[in-house]
Short mmCIF file of C-alpha atoms in Angstrom, two decimals:
data_model
loop_
_atom_site.label_atom_id
_atom_site.label_comp_id
_atom_site.label_asym_id
_atom_site.label_seq_id
_atom_site.Cartn_x
_atom_site.Cartn_y
_atom_site.Cartn_z
CA MET P 20 1.56 5.01 15.33
CA GLU P 21 1.42 5.39 11.56
CA VAL P 22 2.91 2.69 9.36
CA ALA P 23 2.53 2.85 5.59
CA MET P 24 2.93 0.21 2.92
CA ARG P 25 5.94 1.76 1.19
CA ASP P 26 6.32 2.33 -2.52
CA GLY P 27 9.58 0.41 -2.67
CA ASN P 28 12.32 -1.21 -0.62
CA ARG P 29 14.62 1.82 -0.30
CA THR P 30 14.96 4.48 2.40
CA TYR P 31 14.22 7.20 -0.13
CA TYR P 32 10.69 5.79 -0.50
CA LEU P 33 9.86 6.59 3.13
CA SER P 34 8.10 9.83 2.20
CA ARG P 35 5.25 8.08 0.40
CA SER P 36 3.08 5.00 0.38
CA GLN P 37 1.14 3.29 -2.40
CA PRO P 38 -2.57 2.60 -3.00
CA PRO P 39 -4.09 1.01 0.14
CA PHE P 40 -4.89 -2.52 -1.04
CA PHE P 41 -3.93 -4.18 2.24
CA ALA P 42 -7.54 -4.35 3.50
CA LEU P 43 -8.51 -6.31 0.40
CA MET P 44 -5.69 -8.75 1.11
CA VAL P 45 -7.06 -9.23 4.62
CA GLU P 46 -10.54 -9.82 3.19
CA LEU P 47 -9.18 -12.51 0.87
CA LEU P 48 -7.47 -14.28 3.76
CA ALA P 49 -10.61 -14.04 5.89
CA GLU P 50 -12.63 -15.72 3.15
CA LYS P 51 -10.19 -18.65 3.24
CA ARG P 52 -9.30 -18.87 6.93
CA GLY P 53 -12.20 -17.37 8.82
CA PRO P 54 -12.84 -14.28 10.95
CA ALA P 55 -9.78 -14.77 13.18
CA VAL P 56 -7.80 -13.18 10.35
CA TYR P 57 -9.34 -9.80 11.16
CA ALA P 58 -8.04 -9.89 14.73
CA ARG P 59 -4.58 -10.96 13.61
CA TYR P 60 -4.18 -8.03 11.22
CA ARG P 61 -6.20 -5.41 13.09
CA ALA P 62 -3.12 -3.54 14.32
CA ALA P 63 -1.67 -3.33 10.81
CA LEU P 64 -5.01 -2.10 9.45
CA GLU P 65 -5.14 0.58 12.13
CA GLN P 66 -1.60 1.69 11.39
CA GLU P 67 -2.23 2.03 7.68
CA TYR P 68 -5.45 3.93 8.30
CA ALA P 69 -3.62 6.29 10.67
CA TYR P 70 -1.11 7.05 7.93
CA TRP P 71 -3.79 8.13 5.46
CA MET P 72 -5.87 10.04 7.99
CA ASP P 73 -3.04 11.88 9.78
CA LEU P 74 -4.18 15.51 9.95
CA SER P 75 -0.77 17.00 10.68
CA PHE P 76 0.68 19.61 8.37
CA ALA P 77 3.45 17.24 7.36
CA THR P 78 1.25 14.86 5.40
CA GLN P 79 -1.73 16.65 3.85
CA HIS P 80 -3.37 13.44 2.65
CA VAL P 81 -6.73 14.66 3.99
CA VAL P 82 -8.51 17.47 2.14
CA ARG P 83 -11.76 19.33 2.69
CA LEU P 84 -14.20 19.69 -0.20
CA PRO P 85 -16.27 22.83 -0.84
CA ASP P 86 -19.30 21.25 0.88
CA GLY P 87 -17.25 20.60 4.04
CA SER P 88 -16.84 16.86 3.56
CA GLN P 89 -13.42 15.22 3.81
CA LEU P 90 -11.74 12.93 1.32
CA ASN P 91 -8.14 11.98 0.57
CA ARG P 92 -5.51 12.60 -2.06
CA TYR P 93 -2.04 11.34 -2.84
CA TRP P 94 0.70 13.39 -1.20
CA ASP P 95 4.45 12.93 -0.88
CA ARG P 96 6.12 14.62 2.07
CA GLN P 97 9.10 15.73 -0.01
CA ASP P 98 9.26 18.43 -2.69
CA THR P 99 12.59 17.55 -4.29
CA PRO P 100 13.44 15.40 -7.34
CA ARG P 101 12.79 11.69 -6.85
CA PRO P 102 16.14 10.00 -6.07
CA GLU P 103 15.24 7.07 -8.33
CA SER P 104 14.56 9.50 -11.23
CA PHE P 105 16.65 12.50 -10.22
CA VAL P 106 18.03 13.42 -13.65
CA ILE P 107 14.63 13.00 -15.33
CA ASP P 108 12.88 15.24 -12.79
CA GLU P 109 15.54 17.94 -12.96
CA ALA P 110 15.40 17.92 -16.75
CA LEU P 111 11.62 18.36 -16.64
CA ALA P 112 11.95 21.31 -14.26
CA ALA P 113 14.58 22.87 -16.53
CA ARG P 114 12.03 22.96 -19.34
CA ARG P 115 10.01 25.43 -17.26
CA PRO P 116 12.51 28.30 -16.93
CA SER P 117 9.88 30.85 -15.90
CA ALA P 118 8.64 28.76 -12.96
CA THR P 119 9.13 30.15 -9.47
CA ALA P 120 10.90 28.19 -6.75
CA GLU P 121 7.54 27.32 -5.19
CA GLU P 122 6.15 26.15 -8.53
CA THR P 123 9.19 23.93 -9.03
CA LYS P 124 8.73 22.42 -5.56
CA ARG P 125 5.11 21.74 -6.39
CA LEU P 126 6.17 20.05 -9.64
CA TYR P 127 8.48 17.72 -7.73
CA ARG P 128 5.83 16.95 -5.12
CA ASP P 129 3.25 16.22 -7.81
CA LEU P 130 5.66 13.86 -9.57
CA ARG P 131 6.31 12.07 -6.28
CA SER P 132 2.61 11.94 -5.43
CA ALA P 133 1.81 10.41 -8.81
CA ALA P 134 4.39 7.75 -7.99
CA GLU P 135 2.50 7.09 -4.74
CA SER P 136 -0.63 6.49 -6.81
CA GLY P 137 1.04 3.79 -8.90
CA TRP P 138 -0.11 5.62 -12.05
CA ASP P 139 3.26 7.11 -12.91
CA PHE P 140 2.57 8.62 -15.28
CA SER P 141 -0.82 9.31 -16.87
CA SER P 142 -2.76 12.11 -18.54
CA ARG P 143 -5.09 11.63 -15.60
CA TRP P 144 -2.77 13.91 -13.60
CA PHE P 145 -2.09 16.54 -16.29
CA ALA P 146 -3.82 19.92 -16.28
CA ASP P 147 -3.75 20.04 -20.09
CA GLY P 148 -4.40 16.31 -20.49
CA GLU P 149 -1.27 16.00 -22.61
CA THR P 150 2.06 16.92 -21.04
CA LEU P 151 3.90 15.85 -17.90
CA GLY P 152 5.03 19.40 -17.19
CA THR P 153 1.43 20.32 -16.28
CA ILE P 154 1.12 17.59 -13.65
CA MET P 155 -1.23 18.48 -10.78
CA THR P 156 -1.59 15.27 -8.76
CA THR P 157 -2.12 17.02 -5.42
CA ASP P 158 -4.95 19.12 -6.88
CA LEU P 159 -7.02 15.99 -7.48
CA VAL P 160 -9.14 13.84 -5.19
CA PRO P 161 -8.60 10.38 -6.73
CA VAL P 162 -11.71 8.25 -7.02
CA ASP P 163 -9.80 4.97 -6.70
CA LEU P 164 -7.91 6.03 -3.57
CA ASN P 165 -11.10 7.01 -1.78
CA ALA P 166 -12.93 3.86 -2.81
CA LEU P 167 -10.04 1.82 -1.39
CA LEU P 168 -10.08 3.84 1.84
CA TRP P 169 -13.82 3.21 2.12
CA GLN P 170 -13.01 -0.50 1.93
CA LEU P 171 -10.27 -0.07 4.53
CA GLU P 172 -12.68 1.66 6.92
CA ARG P 173 -15.24 -1.13 6.56
CA THR P 174 -12.64 -3.87 6.98
CA LEU P 175 -11.14 -2.21 10.05
CA ALA P 176 -14.64 -1.85 11.53
CA ILE P 177 -15.17 -5.60 11.15
CA ALA P 178 -11.89 -6.22 12.98
CA LEU P 179 -12.79 -3.82 15.80
CA ARG P 180 -16.19 -5.45 16.30
CA GLN P 181 -14.39 -8.57 17.52
CA GLY P 182 -12.87 -6.67 20.44
CA SER P 183 -13.96 -4.96 23.65
CA ALA P 184 -17.00 -2.75 24.17
CA ALA P 185 -14.82 0.31 23.58
CA GLU P 186 -13.52 -1.16 20.34
CA ARG P 187 -17.04 -2.00 19.20
CA ALA P 188 -17.98 1.63 19.84
CA ARG P 189 -15.02 2.66 17.68
CA ALA P 190 -16.28 0.31 14.98
CA GLU P 191 -19.62 2.12 14.95
CA ARG P 192 -17.89 5.47 14.57
CA LEU P 193 -15.73 4.10 11.78
CA GLU P 194 -18.76 2.74 9.96
CA ALA P 195 -20.32 6.19 10.18
CA THR P 196 -17.10 7.67 8.77
CA ALA P 197 -17.19 5.17 5.91
CA GLU P 198 -20.77 6.15 5.13
CA LYS P 199 -19.77 9.83 5.05
CA ARG P 200 -16.94 8.95 2.66
CA ARG P 201 -19.29 7.00 0.42
CA ALA P 202 -21.74 9.90 0.27
CA ALA P 203 -18.96 12.43 -0.38
CA LEU P 204 -17.46 10.32 -3.13
CA GLN P 205 -20.86 9.86 -4.74
CA ARG P 206 -21.40 13.63 -4.77
CA ALA P 207 -17.90 14.60 -5.89
CA CYS P 208 -16.79 11.82 -8.22
CA TRP P 209 -19.85 10.53 -10.06
CA SER P 210 -20.34 12.30 -13.39
CA ASP P 211 -23.82 12.06 -14.86
CA ARG P 212 -22.50 13.64 -18.05
CA ALA P 213 -19.75 11.06 -18.50
CA GLY P 214 -21.73 8.15 -17.06
CA PHE P 215 -18.69 7.16 -15.02
CA PHE P 216 -16.76 7.77 -11.81
CA VAL P 217 -13.97 10.34 -12.19
CA ASP P 218 -11.48 12.22 -10.02
CA PHE P 219 -12.44 15.57 -8.43
CA GLU P 220 -10.51 18.79 -9.08
CA LEU P 221 -9.98 20.72 -5.86
CA ARG P 222 -8.98 24.07 -7.32
CA ARG P 223 -11.89 24.26 -9.73
CA ALA P 224 -14.27 22.40 -7.41
CA ARG P 225 -15.65 20.14 -10.12
CA PRO P 226 -15.38 16.58 -11.42
CA ALA P 227 -12.38 16.05 -13.68
CA GLU P 228 -12.98 15.58 -17.38
CA ALA P 229 -10.55 12.70 -17.86
CA LEU P 230 -12.13 9.25 -18.13
CA THR P 231 -9.85 6.54 -16.75
CA LEU P 232 -10.15 3.01 -15.44
CA ALA P 233 -9.69 4.38 -11.93
CA GLY P 234 -13.45 4.80 -12.23
CA VAL P 235 -14.05 1.03 -11.96
CA VAL P 236 -12.75 0.80 -8.39
CA PRO P 237 -16.10 1.91 -6.84
CA LEU P 238 -17.66 -1.06 -8.65
CA PHE P 239 -14.84 -3.37 -7.58
CA VAL P 240 -15.33 -2.60 -3.87
CA GLY P 241 -19.14 -2.38 -4.05
CA LEU P 242 -19.51 1.34 -3.40
CA ALA P 243 -21.49 2.15 -6.58
CA THR P 244 -25.27 2.01 -6.75
CA PRO P 245 -26.79 -0.57 -9.13
CA GLU P 246 -27.88 2.27 -11.41
CA GLN P 247 -24.38 3.72 -11.50
CA ALA P 248 -22.92 0.29 -12.22
CA THR P 249 -25.28 -0.20 -15.16
CA THR P 250 -24.38 3.19 -16.59
CA ALA P 251 -20.66 2.60 -16.00
CA ALA P 252 -20.88 -0.79 -17.73
CA ARG P 253 -22.36 0.91 -20.78
CA THR P 254 -19.55 3.49 -20.75
CA LEU P 255 -16.93 0.77 -20.44
CA GLU P 256 -18.33 -1.12 -23.41
CA GLN P 257 -18.77 1.93 -25.60
CA ARG P 258 -15.57 3.83 -24.79
CA PHE P 259 -12.97 1.59 -23.12
CA LEU P 260 -13.38 -1.83 -24.72
CA ARG P 261 -10.61 -2.69 -27.19
CA PRO P 262 -9.54 -5.85 -29.06
CA GLY P 263 -7.23 -6.84 -26.19
CA GLY P 264 -9.34 -5.85 -23.18
CA VAL P 265 -10.02 -2.44 -21.67
CA VAL P 266 -7.73 0.54 -22.22
CA THR P 267 -6.37 2.51 -19.26
CA THR P 268 -7.44 5.97 -20.46
CA LEU P 269 -8.82 7.45 -23.66
CA ARG P 270 -5.75 9.60 -24.37
CA ARG P 271 -2.48 8.82 -26.16
CA THR P 272 0.37 10.75 -24.56
CA GLY P 273 3.26 8.29 -24.65
CA GLU P 274 2.89 7.74 -20.89
CA GLN P 275 2.55 4.15 -19.77
CA TRP P 276 -0.72 4.63 -17.86
CA ASP P 277 -2.53 5.90 -20.96
CA ALA P 278 -3.81 4.46 -24.23
CA PRO P 279 -3.02 2.15 -25.89
CA ASN P 280 -1.87 0.26 -22.80
CA GLY P 281 -3.79 -2.19 -20.67
CA TRP P 282 -2.69 -3.43 -17.25
CA ALA P 283 -3.63 -6.68 -15.52
CA PRO P 284 -4.78 -5.11 -12.21
CA LEU P 285 -7.16 -2.79 -14.05
CA GLN P 286 -8.55 -5.65 -16.16
CA TRP P 287 -9.11 -7.60 -12.95
CA MET P 288 -10.88 -4.81 -11.11
CA THR P 289 -13.03 -4.08 -14.16
CA ILE P 290 -14.03 -7.71 -14.61
CA ARG P 291 -14.77 -8.34 -10.94
CA GLY P 292 -16.51 -4.99 -10.55
CA LEU P 293 -18.84 -5.81 -13.43
CA GLN P 294 -19.50 -9.29 -12.07
CA ARG P 295 -20.30 -7.87 -8.65
CA TYR P 296 -23.26 -6.02 -10.18
CA GLY P 297 -24.38 -8.83 -12.47
CA HIS P 298 -22.87 -7.62 -15.76
CA GLU P 299 -21.49 -11.04 -16.55
CA ARG P 300 -21.59 -10.88 -20.35
CA LEU P 301 -19.33 -7.83 -20.59
CA ALA P 302 -17.05 -9.13 -17.84
CA GLN P 303 -16.53 -12.41 -19.68
CA GLU P 304 -15.89 -10.63 -22.97
CA ILE P 305 -13.17 -8.48 -21.40
CA ALA P 306 -11.64 -11.57 -19.79
CA ARG P 307 -11.73 -13.46 -23.11
CA ARG P 308 -10.01 -10.66 -25.01
CA TRP P 309 -7.37 -10.12 -22.32
CA LEU P 310 -6.51 -13.80 -22.02
CA LYS P 311 -6.26 -14.17 -25.80
CA LEU P 312 -3.84 -11.24 -25.89
CA ASN P 313 -1.78 -12.81 -23.08
CA ARG P 314 -1.64 -16.12 -24.96
CA ASP P 315 -0.81 -14.58 -28.33
CA VAL P 316 2.05 -12.48 -26.93
CA TYR P 317 3.36 -15.49 -25.02
CA VAL P 318 3.34 -17.65 -28.15
CA ARG P 319 5.11 -14.89 -30.08
CA THR P 320 7.72 -13.96 -27.44
CA GLY P 321 7.80 -16.71 -24.83
CA LYS P 322 7.04 -14.10 -22.15
CA MET P 323 4.28 -12.70 -20.00
CA MET P 324 4.52 -8.92 -19.87
CA GLU P 325 4.07 -6.13 -17.33
CA LYS P 326 1.62 -4.29 -19.62
CA TYR P 327 0.10 -4.81 -23.06
CA ASN P 328 -1.00 -2.81 -26.07
CA VAL P 329 -4.73 -3.57 -26.10
CA GLU P 330 -5.46 -1.54 -29.25
CA ASP P 331 -2.94 -2.86 -31.80
CA LEU P 332 -2.32 -6.44 -30.78
CA SER P 333 0.72 -6.73 -33.04
CA LEU P 334 2.66 -4.06 -31.14
CA PRO P 335 4.26 -4.11 -27.68
CA ALA P 336 3.19 -1.70 -24.95
CA GLY P 337 5.35 1.37 -24.47
CA GLY P 338 5.86 4.43 -22.31
CA GLY P 339 7.31 4.79 -18.86
CA GLU P 340 10.72 5.64 -17.43
CA TYR P 341 12.14 2.12 -17.79
CA PRO P 342 12.20 -0.67 -20.40
CA ALA P 343 9.15 -2.93 -20.63
CA GLN P 344 9.38 -5.60 -17.95
CA ASP P 345 9.04 -9.33 -18.51
CA GLY P 346 7.45 -11.64 -16.01
CA PHE P 347 5.18 -10.51 -14.54
CA GLY P 348 3.60 -11.15 -11.14
CA TRP P 349 0.28 -9.39 -11.50
CA THR P 350 -0.15 -10.50 -15.11
CA ASN P 351 0.48 -14.13 -14.16
CA GLY P 352 -1.85 -13.94 -11.16
CA VAL P 353 -4.74 -12.38 -13.05
CA ALA P 354 -4.38 -14.80 -15.96
CA LEU P 355 -4.29 -17.86 -13.70
CA THR P 356 -7.32 -16.70 -11.73
CA LEU P 357 -9.35 -15.91 -14.84
CA LEU P 358 -8.49 -19.31 -16.30
CA ARG P 359 -9.54 -21.14 -13.14
CA PRO P 360 -13.29 -21.71 -12.71
CA PRO P 361 -14.56 -20.24 -9.43
CA SER P 362 -14.97 -22.61 -6.52
CA PRO P 363 -18.49 -23.08 -5.08
CA ALA P 364 -17.47 -20.97 -2.07
CA ALA P 365 -16.16 -18.16 -4.27
CA ALA P 366 -19.30 -18.25 -6.39
CA ALA P 367 -21.45 -18.01 -3.27
CA THR P 368 -19.36 -15.08 -2.01
CA ALA P 369 -19.76 -13.29 -5.34
CA ALA P 370 -23.50 -13.87 -5.29
CA GLY P 371 -23.68 -12.47 -1.77
CA ARG P 372 -21.74 -9.40 -2.83
CA ARG P 373 -24.20 -8.77 -5.65
CA ARG P 374 -27.09 -8.96 -3.20
CA ASN P 375 -25.32 -6.49 -0.89
#
């Protein structure tokens, strides 16, 4: 049976999921409560994995690369305007009067699939790098999605190894699948020219040109080689580092997942990814800048925010289909964790991850 972590608590979200972070949540619990956690959540891990790897025509999450290897993409099962943004989607389609019916359906599916990614919206998905009307989400193999699925495969294999002989045999097969994914992602998504991990364009069979913080996820989960991590750290410092932390992309489009915005989850994955490979100085500098921005905005407004302008620290973040949100859960969580010195157990775990 397939069960996905849905994008929201409405029936009209049933056609899509969201990035598969559940395995990382299980790993966190296992660090605190021991290996019994894997057995408790094994069924849920299997159900989520089945959702992403379903090969039926209805889903199309799995794609074959030119070399025959398989990776995943974001894919919404519907090709109609999003109910939560119906008027916006129809207005966008109306600005393309020469589009065929099939092209309009693809536009709607690509908008929905970008929503599944969480990056709604970003120049990352745009064919011209500038405008939402050129969105091509389903033509891209996202580097972050596949790094997270690699983590899911490894976590599920750990859970299966606690079971019967048949389940241990399944764990071995899943570990082999994870290794194939790692090798495929290394071939398709590492760009020597950019010195960074990027998405892969299916239609043109080449790495995408857009540099985005999605490229830190292979470091965050430990998929990168030490050499790649060193090169990526240099790229982060030279091209992404801003006065308030690291910027989401290098393009300004007015979309919320582009410059000049920074987001707490991406700061977190960047910082922890760098620390995993021993790049402590840069990690601490990003953390320092981000926390200072959080404090300064809080002093000025009395609020923690959903996202921040990391380039001009005097201005609020913008973009998106809704007003800037106060709060905010992931901002609070990242700030509190960065402010708290690591426990001896956490430090030992981090050291072990660097060795691995």
